[in-house]
XYZ file of C-alpha atoms in Angstrom:
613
model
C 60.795 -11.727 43.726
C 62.981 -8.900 42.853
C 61.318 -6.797 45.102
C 61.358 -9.216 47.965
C 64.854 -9.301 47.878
C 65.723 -5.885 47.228
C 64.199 -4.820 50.702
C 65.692 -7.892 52.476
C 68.943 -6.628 51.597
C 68.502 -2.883 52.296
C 69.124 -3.801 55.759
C 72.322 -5.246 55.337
C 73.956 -2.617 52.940
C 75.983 -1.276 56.100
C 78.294 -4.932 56.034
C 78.532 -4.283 52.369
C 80.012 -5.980 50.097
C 79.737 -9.040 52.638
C 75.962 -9.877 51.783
C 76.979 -10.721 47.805
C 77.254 -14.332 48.378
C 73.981 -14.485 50.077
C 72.366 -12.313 47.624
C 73.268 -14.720 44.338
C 72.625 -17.474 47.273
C 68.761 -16.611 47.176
C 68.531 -15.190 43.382
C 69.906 -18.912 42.644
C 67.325 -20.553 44.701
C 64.429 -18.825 42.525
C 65.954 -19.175 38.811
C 68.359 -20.704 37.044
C 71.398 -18.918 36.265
C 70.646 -17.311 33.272
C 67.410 -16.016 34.670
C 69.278 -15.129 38.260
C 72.162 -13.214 36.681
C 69.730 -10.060 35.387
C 67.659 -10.937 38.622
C 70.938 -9.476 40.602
C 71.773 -6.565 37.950
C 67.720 -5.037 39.101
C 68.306 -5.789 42.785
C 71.531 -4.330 42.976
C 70.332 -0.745 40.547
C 67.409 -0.856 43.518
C 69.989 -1.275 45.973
C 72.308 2.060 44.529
C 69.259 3.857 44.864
C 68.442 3.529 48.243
C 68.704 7.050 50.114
C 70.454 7.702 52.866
C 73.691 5.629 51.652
C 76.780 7.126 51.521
C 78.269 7.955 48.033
C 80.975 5.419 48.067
C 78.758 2.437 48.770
C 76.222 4.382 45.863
C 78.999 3.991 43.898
C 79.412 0.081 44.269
C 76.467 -0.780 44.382
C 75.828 0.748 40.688
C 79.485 -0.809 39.920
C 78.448 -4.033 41.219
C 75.161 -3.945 39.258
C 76.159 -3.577 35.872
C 78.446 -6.406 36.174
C 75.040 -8.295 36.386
C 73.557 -5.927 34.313
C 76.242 -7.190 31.298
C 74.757 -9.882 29.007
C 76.636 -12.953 27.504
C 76.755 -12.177 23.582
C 77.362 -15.709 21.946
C 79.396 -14.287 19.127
C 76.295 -11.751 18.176
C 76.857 -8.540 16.797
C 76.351 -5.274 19.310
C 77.144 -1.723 19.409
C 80.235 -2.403 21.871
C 82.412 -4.269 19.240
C 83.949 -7.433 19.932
C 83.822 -7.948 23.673
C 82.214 -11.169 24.867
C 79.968 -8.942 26.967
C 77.369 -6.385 25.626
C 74.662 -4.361 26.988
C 71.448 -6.024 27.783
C 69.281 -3.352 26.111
C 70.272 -1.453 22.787
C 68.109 1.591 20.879
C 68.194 4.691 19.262
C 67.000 7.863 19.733
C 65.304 9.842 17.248
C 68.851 11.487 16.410
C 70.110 7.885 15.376
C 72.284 8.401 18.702
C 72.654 5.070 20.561
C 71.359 4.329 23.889
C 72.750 1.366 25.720
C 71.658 -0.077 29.111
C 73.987 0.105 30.849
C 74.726 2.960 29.325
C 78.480 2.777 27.673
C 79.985 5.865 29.466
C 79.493 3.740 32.565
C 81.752 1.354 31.647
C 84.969 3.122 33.526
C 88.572 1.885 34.248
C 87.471 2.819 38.275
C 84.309 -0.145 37.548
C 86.583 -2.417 36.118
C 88.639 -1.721 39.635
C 85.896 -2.225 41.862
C 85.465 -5.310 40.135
C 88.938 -6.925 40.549
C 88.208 -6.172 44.219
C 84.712 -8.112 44.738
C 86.927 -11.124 43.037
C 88.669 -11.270 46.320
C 86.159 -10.719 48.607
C 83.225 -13.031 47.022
C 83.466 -16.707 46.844
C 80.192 -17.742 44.952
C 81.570 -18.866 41.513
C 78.498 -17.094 39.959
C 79.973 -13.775 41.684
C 83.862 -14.641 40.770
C 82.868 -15.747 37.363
C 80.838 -12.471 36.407
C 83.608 -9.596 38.226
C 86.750 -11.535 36.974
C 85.513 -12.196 33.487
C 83.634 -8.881 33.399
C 87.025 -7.076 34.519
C 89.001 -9.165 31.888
C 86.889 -8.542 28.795
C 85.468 -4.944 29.336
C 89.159 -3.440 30.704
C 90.429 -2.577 26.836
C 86.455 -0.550 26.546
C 87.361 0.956 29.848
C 90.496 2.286 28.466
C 92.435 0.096 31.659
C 94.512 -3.125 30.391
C 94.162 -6.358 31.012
C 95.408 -8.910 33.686
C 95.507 -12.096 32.629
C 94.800 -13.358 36.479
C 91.301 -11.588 35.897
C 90.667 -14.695 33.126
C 92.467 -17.650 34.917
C 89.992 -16.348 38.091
C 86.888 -16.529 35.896
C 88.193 -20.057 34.245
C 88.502 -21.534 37.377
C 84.905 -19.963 38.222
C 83.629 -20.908 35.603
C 84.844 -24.582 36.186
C 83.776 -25.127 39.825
C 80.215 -26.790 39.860
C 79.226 -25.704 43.331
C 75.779 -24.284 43.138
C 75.530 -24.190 39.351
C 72.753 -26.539 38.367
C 74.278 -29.405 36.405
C 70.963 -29.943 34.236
C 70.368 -26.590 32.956
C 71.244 -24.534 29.590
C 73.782 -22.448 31.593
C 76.300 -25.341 32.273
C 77.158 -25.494 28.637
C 77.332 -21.609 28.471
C 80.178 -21.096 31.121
C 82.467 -24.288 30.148
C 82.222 -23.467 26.612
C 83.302 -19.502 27.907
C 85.839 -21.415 30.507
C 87.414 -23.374 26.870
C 87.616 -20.444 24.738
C 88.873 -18.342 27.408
C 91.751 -20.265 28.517
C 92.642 -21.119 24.784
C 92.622 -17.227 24.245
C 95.314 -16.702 26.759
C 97.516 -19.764 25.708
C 96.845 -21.521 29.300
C 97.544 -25.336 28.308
C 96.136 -26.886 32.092
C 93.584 -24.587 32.205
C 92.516 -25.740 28.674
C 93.055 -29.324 29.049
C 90.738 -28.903 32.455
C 88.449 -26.898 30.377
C 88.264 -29.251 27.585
C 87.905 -32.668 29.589
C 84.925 -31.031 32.094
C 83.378 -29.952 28.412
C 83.481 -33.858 26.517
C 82.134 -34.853 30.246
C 78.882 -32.484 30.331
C 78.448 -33.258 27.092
C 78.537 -37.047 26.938
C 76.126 -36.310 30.760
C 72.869 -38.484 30.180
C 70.562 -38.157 32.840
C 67.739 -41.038 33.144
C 64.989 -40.061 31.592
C 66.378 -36.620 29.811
C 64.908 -35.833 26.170
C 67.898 -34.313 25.108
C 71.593 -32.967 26.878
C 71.693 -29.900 25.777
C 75.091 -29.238 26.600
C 75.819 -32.067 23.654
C 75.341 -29.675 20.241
C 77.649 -27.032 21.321
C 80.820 -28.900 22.625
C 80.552 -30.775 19.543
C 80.101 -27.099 17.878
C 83.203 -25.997 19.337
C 85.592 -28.622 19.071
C 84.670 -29.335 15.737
C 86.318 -25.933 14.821
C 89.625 -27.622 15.699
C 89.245 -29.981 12.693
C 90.960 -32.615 14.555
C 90.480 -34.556 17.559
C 91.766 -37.404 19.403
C 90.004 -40.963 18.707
C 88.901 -41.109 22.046
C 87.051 -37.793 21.830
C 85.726 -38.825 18.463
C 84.833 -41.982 20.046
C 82.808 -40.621 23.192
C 81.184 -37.595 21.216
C 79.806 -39.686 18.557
C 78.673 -42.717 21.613
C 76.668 -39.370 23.173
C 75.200 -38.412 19.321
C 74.013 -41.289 18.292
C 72.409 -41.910 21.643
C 70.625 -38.660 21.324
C 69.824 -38.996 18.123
C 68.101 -42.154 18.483
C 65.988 -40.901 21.204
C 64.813 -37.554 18.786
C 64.290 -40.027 15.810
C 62.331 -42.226 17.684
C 59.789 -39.030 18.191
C 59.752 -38.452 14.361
C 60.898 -34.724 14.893
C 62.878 -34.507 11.431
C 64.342 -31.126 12.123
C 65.687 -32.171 15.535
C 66.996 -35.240 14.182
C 69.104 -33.009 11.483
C 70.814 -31.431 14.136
C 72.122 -34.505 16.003
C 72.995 -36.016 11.804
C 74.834 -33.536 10.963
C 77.093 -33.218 13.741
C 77.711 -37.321 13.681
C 78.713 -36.770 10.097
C 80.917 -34.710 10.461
C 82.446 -36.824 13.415
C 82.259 -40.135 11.309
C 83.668 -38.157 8.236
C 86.456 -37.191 10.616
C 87.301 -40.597 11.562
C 87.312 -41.888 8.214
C 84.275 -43.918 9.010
C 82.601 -44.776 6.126
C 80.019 -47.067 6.745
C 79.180 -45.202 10.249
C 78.815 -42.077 7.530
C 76.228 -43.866 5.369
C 74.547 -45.810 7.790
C 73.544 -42.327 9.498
C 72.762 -40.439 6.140
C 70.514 -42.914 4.957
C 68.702 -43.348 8.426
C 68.070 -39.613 8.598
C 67.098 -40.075 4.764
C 64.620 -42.432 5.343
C 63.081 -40.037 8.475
C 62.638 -37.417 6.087
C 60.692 -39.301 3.431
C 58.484 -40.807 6.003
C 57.433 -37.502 7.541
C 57.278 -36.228 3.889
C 54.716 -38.548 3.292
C 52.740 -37.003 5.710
C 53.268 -33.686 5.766
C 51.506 -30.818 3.188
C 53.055 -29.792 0.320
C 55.178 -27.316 1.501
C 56.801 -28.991 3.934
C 57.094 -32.443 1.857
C 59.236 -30.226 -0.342
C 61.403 -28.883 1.835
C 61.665 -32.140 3.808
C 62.717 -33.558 0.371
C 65.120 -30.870 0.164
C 66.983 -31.318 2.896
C 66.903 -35.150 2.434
C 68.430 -34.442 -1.842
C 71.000 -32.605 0.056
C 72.275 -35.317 2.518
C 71.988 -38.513 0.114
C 73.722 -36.470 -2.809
C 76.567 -34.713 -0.702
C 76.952 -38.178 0.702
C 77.349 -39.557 -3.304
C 74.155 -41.816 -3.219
C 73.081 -41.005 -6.438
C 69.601 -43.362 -6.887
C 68.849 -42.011 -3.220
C 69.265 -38.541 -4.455
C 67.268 -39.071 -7.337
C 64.540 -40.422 -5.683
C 64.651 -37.164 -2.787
C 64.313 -34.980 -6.010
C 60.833 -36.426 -7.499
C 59.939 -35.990 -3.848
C 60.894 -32.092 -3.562
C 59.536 -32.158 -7.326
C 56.148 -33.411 -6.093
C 55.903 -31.268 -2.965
C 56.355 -28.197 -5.283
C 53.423 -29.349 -7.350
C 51.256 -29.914 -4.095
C 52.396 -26.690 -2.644
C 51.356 -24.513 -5.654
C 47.490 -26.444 -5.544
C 47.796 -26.369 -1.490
C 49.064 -22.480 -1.608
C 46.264 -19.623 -1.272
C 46.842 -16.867 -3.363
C 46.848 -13.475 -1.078
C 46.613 -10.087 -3.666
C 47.166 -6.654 -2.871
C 45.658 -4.163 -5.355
C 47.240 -0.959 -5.871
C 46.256 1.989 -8.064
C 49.014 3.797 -10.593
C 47.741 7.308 -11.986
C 47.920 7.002 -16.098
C 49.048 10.665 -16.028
C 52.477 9.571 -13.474
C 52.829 6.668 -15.700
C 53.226 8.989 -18.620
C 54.804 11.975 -16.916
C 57.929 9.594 -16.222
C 58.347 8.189 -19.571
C 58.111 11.335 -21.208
C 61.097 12.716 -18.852
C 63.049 9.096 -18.691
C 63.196 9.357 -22.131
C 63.667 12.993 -23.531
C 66.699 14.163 -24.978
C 67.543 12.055 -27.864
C 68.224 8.491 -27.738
C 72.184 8.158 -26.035
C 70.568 10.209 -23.313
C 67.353 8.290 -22.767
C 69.284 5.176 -23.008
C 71.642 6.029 -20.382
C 69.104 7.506 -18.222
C 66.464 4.566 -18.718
C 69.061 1.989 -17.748
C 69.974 4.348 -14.202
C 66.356 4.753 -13.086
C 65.987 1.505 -12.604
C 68.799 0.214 -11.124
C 67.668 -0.333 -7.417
C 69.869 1.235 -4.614
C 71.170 -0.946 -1.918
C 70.857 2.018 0.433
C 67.397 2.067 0.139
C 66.730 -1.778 -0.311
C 69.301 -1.677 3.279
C 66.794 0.786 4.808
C 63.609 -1.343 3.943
C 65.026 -4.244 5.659
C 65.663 -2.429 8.664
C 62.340 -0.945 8.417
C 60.547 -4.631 8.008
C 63.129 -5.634 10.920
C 61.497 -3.116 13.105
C 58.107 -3.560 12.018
C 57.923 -7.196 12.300
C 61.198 -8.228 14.344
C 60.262 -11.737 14.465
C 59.757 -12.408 11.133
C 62.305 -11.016 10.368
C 64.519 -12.975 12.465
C 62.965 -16.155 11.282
C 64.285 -17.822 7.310
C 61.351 -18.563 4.771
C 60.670 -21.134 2.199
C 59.334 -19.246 -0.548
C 57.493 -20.864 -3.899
C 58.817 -19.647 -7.462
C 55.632 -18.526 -8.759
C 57.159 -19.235 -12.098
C 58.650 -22.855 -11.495
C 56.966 -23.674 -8.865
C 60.500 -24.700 -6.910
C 61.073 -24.110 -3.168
C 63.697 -21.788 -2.183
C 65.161 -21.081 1.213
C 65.595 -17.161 2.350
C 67.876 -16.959 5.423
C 67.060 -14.766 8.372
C 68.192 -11.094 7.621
C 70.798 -11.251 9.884
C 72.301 -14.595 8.623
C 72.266 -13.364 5.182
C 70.963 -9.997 4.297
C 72.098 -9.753 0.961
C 69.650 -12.359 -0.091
C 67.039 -11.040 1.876
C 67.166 -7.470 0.251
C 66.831 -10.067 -2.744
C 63.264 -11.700 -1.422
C 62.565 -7.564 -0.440
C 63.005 -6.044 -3.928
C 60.579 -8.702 -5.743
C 58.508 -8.389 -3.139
C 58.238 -5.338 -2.422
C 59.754 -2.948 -5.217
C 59.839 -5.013 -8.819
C 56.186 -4.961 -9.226
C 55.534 -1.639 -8.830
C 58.591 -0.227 -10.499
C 57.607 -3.387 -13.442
C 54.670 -0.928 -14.117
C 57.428 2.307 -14.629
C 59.548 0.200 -16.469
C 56.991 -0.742 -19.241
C 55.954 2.469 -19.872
C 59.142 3.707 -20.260
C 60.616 1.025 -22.265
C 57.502 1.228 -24.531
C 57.429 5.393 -24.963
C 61.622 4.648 -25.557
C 61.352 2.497 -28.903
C 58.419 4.537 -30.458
C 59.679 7.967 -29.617
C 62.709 7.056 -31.341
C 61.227 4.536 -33.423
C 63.716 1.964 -32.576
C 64.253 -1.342 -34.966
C 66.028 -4.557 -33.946
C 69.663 -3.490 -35.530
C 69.658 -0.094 -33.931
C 69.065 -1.614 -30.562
C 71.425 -4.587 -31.353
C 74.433 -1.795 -32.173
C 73.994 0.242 -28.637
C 76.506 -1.813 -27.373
C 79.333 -2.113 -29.159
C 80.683 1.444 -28.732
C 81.269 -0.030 -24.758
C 82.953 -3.137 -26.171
C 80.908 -5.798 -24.160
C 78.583 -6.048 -27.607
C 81.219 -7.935 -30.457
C 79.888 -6.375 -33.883
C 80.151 -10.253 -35.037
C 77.100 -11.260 -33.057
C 74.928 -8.267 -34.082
C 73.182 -10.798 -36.072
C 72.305 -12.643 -32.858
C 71.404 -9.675 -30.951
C 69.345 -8.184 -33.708
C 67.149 -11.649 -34.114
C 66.622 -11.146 -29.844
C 65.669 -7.428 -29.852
C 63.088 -8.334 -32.907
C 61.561 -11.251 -31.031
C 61.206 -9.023 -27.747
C 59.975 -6.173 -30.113
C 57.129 -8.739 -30.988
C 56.349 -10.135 -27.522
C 58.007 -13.544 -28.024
C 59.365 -13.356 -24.951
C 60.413 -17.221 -24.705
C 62.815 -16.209 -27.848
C 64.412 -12.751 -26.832
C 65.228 -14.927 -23.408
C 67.408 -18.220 -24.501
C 69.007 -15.510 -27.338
C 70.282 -12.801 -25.224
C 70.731 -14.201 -21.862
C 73.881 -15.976 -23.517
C 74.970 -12.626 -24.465
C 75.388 -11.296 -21.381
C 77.356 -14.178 -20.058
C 79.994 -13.484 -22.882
C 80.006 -9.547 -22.511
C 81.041 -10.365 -18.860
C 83.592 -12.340 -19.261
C 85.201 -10.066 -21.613
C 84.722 -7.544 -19.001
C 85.961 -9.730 -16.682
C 89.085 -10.327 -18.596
C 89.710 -6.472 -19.397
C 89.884 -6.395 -15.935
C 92.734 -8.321 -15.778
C 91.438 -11.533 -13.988
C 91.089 -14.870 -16.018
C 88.144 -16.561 -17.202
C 88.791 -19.605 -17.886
C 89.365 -22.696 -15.293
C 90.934 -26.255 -15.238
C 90.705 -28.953 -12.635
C 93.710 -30.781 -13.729
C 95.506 -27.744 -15.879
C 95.019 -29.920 -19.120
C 91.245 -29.294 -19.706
C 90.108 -25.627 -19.748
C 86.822 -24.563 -19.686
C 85.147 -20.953 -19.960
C 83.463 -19.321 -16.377
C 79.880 -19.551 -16.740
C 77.905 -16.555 -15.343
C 77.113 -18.351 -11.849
C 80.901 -18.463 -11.351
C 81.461 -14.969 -12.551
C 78.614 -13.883 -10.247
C 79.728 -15.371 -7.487
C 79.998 -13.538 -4.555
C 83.324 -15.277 -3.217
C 84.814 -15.306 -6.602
C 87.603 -13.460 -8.233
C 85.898 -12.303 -10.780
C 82.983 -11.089 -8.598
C 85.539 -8.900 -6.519
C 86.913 -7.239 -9.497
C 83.821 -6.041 -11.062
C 82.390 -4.990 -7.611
C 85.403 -2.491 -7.471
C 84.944 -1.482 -10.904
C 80.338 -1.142 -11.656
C 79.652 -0.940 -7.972
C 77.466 -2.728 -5.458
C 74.318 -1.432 -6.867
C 75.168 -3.185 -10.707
C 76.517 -6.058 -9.301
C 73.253 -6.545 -6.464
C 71.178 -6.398 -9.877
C 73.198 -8.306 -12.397
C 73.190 -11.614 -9.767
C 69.181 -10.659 -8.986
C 68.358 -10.619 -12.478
C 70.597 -13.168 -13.757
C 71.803 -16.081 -11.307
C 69.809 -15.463 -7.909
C 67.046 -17.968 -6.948
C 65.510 -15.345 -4.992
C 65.604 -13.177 -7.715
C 64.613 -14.060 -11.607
C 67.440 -16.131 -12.152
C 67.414 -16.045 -15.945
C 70.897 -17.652 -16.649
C 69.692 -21.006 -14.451
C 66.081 -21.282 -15.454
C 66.326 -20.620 -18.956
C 69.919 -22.870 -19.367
C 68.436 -25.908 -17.291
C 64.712 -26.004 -18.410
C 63.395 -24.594 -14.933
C 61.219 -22.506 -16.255
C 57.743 -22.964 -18.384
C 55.439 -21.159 -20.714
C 54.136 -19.226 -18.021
C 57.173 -17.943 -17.032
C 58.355 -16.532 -20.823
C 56.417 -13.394 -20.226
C 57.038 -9.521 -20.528
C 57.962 -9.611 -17.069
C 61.626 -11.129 -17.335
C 61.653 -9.879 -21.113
C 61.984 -5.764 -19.607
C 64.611 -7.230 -16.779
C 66.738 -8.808 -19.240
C 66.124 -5.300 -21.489
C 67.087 -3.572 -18.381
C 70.747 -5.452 -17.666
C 71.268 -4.827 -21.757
C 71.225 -1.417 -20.874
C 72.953 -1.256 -17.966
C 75.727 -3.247 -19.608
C 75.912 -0.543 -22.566
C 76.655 2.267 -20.266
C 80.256 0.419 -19.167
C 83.059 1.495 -21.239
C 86.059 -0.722 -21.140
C 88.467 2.195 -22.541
C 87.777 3.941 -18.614
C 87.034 0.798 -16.893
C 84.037 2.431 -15.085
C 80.451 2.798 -15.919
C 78.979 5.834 -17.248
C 75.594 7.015 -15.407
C 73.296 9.788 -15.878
C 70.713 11.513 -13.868
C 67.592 9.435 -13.002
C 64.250 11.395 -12.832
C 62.704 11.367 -9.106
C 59.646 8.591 -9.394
């Protein structure tokens, strides 16, 4: 089709720019807009290379095709920053240099120009819509300022139905661009137009339509307002529930969520508390039924989702029941679950080699350097993921459930984008601890009988740093002997306790508190989730002061579901016999030693060289 219409035109190019309109005419008669818009980017790149053209129509015609060239970012990251706008193609070279297409050196204050011209010369909102807002939000990367007639040309664009098709995708693109763009420049009509023709599309119920699509994302968007006027409240929950119904009806769970979630919020706004319920425990009730169905696996997290909306909701019994679902789904998925095994040889010799060097020269050394060759780097845990990402894009743009092998509970791994710290998480078990598990045994063995290490010895290491109180040497001392021994299930609910009291003194030697009230009569000490917590305080200060790499470890070992999760399993019975083995045991041995080497006197911890593995 391209083709066709790239040598229909290369008759015309003398009356150009006339034949624009005509052109997104015909590319609009054989795709949508979305499809059309990159349609006109490779027609008009054939066009600029026609020969025999003069050099200022050349020049256009490549001006005019990486307007349609540009692609619509939604908010995604890109290589161009923060323009609405990015390149339709992004890579790098072997150099690490990025290549863009169009390429970002194209993107010239004379373009931007040429643009601001065609806006009074075309008349197809497509074409006004794509130069003006193209020439508004790519003139600051162009090193040209803005003119804020550029955006109230592309709003009005934008806003004109014309030839747009009403039922597709791309009608909810450009009004919820026309909304946000007239907002951004403080234009009260424009907005008020904007925001009407929005509620409109999306309350838009064509007979026999499956779904407006149109409906999710205004509610998205004015939702981030946190208020709204009855009447919208009114009219966006009518078009909800109507949708909602009609997914429900088809038993697709998932779907359903999306359209729950959204009335919610709506209901919750309004103060509507029986609308609230009445939707919570109808989506509820979906999820149990297609639980019932549904394999193991997906009866948990089914279950999940449905403990989730009952309990945030406060219906306790309903709650209760989701969990003895998600607690039964977790049983089925372990039976259900094939078990896939990758063996992998380790050389007895390496194995030795690198405890004999982690642990040589006397024990403060081999201490210090035992607890640093372990501790993972998020550099290289960063790199993997990329790696995985460009091995296996798609998975790794797609979230997991994954089964605790241990506990047998579901947990949910975001896509690496949405949340890569937790998916470096999922990558280091799966990918690192078991091999490095092997190094770490070794070592930790070859450690206590070079220097034939007793409990008390190993209980004292840390109370030179002052995280290790001499007054619970006692306690520490019964730990080490139990992991000396192989009682693993002892060593864990003995020291794990420890370290959630050696980091709140840390935490308060670094000057933020660590204790909390609700009502500034009742204090209670931070527990190690809080302390861990990525958005809290305490978090912040000792990421400053140990570094990402200490802090990434400390959460994986101690509080992250992804990870081992000591503190939680082993505080809250989530963990059985099974899961008391040597295994956690050297990870909790590990963060002992890591701990010893901070010393509160410099605030800062004290590493040593790690032996190459």
């Amino acid at each position: 089709m391209s083709d066709g219409l790239t040598e229909r035109y290369k008759a015309r190019l003398a009356e150009w720019p006339t034949p624009i309109d005509e052109l997104i005419t015909d590319a609009l008669i054989a795709n949508r807009a979305s499809l059309a818009i990159p349609m006109l980017g490779r027609v008009l790149g054939s066009l600029s290379a026609t020969e025999g053209i003069d050099e200022t129509t050349r020049l256009q015609l490549l001006s005019d095709a990486i307007a349609f060239q540009l692609m619509a970012t939604f908010k995604q990251p890109h290589c161009w920053g923060n323009t609405y706008f990015g390149p339709w193609a992004e890579l790098q070279d072997n150099d690490g240099k990025v290549i863009t297409n169009p390429p970002r050196e194209c993107l010239t204050a004379e373009v931007v120009e040429t643009w601001r011209a065609r806006v009074g010369v075309v008349t197809h909102p497509v074409g006004v819509a794509r130069y003006a807002d193209g020439a508004w939000d790519i003139a600051p990367l162009a090193g040209t300022r803005r003119l804020v007639g550029d955006a109230r040309a592309a709003i009005d664009a934008y806003l004109t139905e014309g030839d747009w098709n009403r039922d597709s995708f791309d009608w909810g693109r450009r009004l919820d661009r026309a909304f946000r763009l007239a907002k951004s420049i403080k234009d009260e009509s424009r907005t008020a137009q904007a925001r009407a023709k929005y509620i409109q599309a999306a309350c838009y119920s064509p007979v026999g339509a499956e779904e407006n699509r149109v409906l999710l994302s205004a509610v998205d968007t004015l939702l981030e307002e946190n208020t709204l006027p009855d009447s919208e409240v009114i009219s966006l929950a009518e078009a909800l529930q109507k949708a909602y119904n009609r997914v429900a009806s088809t038993r697709d769970a998932y779907r359903a969520r999306d359209y729950a979630e959204r009335l919610i919020r709506l209901h919750r706004m309004s103060n509507d508390r029986d609308a609230e319920l009445a939707i919570v425990r109808q989506t509820g009730s979906l999820y149990e039924q297609v639980a019932s169905r549904a394999s193991g696996m997906q009866q948990a997290s089914l279950m999940r989702n449905a403990h989730g909306l009952y309990a945030a909701a406060g219906l306790r019994e309903d709650a209760q029941r989701a969990k003895r679902g998600l607690e039964e789904g977790n049983r089925r998925s372990r039976a259900e679950m094939g078990v896939i095994s990758q063996e992998y040889k380790i050389s007895v010799a390496d194995l030795e080699a690198h405890a004999n060097e982690t642990t040589a020269g006397g024990v403060e050394v081999a201490r210090r350097r035992l607890a640093v060759a372990f501790l993972p780097a998020l550099t290289e845990l960063q790199d993997a993921l990329k790696q995985i990402a460009n091995n296996a894009p798609i998975q790794s743009m797609m979230p997991m459930e994954i089964i605790d092998s241990d506990t047998g509970n579901v947990h949910h791994v975001p896509a690496a984008q949405e949340d890569p710290d937790r998916r470096m998480a999922h990558v280091y078990r799966m990918y690192f601890a078991h091999h490095d598990g092997h190094y770490m045994r070794s070592a930790i063995d070859r450690f206590v009988i070079r220097y034939e290490l007793r409990p008390e010895q190993l209980a004292s290491f840390g109370e030179a740093c002052g995280l290790f109180p001499l007054a619970r040497r006692g306690l520490r001392a019964r730990a080490f002997a139990a992991y000396l021994v192989g009682d693993a299930a002892t060593f864990v609910h003995l020291i794990v306790p420890q370290f959630e009291h050696a980091l709140r003194l840390l935490v308060d030697a670094l000057g933020t508190s660590t204790s909390t009230s609700r009502d500034n009569a009742n204090w209670r000490q931070l527990t190690l989730s809080t302390i861990l917590n990525k958005q809290s305080d305490s978090y912040k200060v000792l990421l400053k002061s140990a570094g990402e790499d200490m802090c990434f470890y400390l959460r994986l070992v101690l509080t992250e579901d992804v990870g081992w999760n000591a503190r939680d399993r082993t505080c809250h019975g989530l963990i059985d016999d099974a899961g008391f083995g040597t295994v956690l045991a050297d990870r909790l041995f590990h963060v002992f030693l890591l701990l010893t080497l901070y010393d509160l006197r410099v605030g800062k911890v004290q590493k040593a060289r790690s032996p190459e593995r």
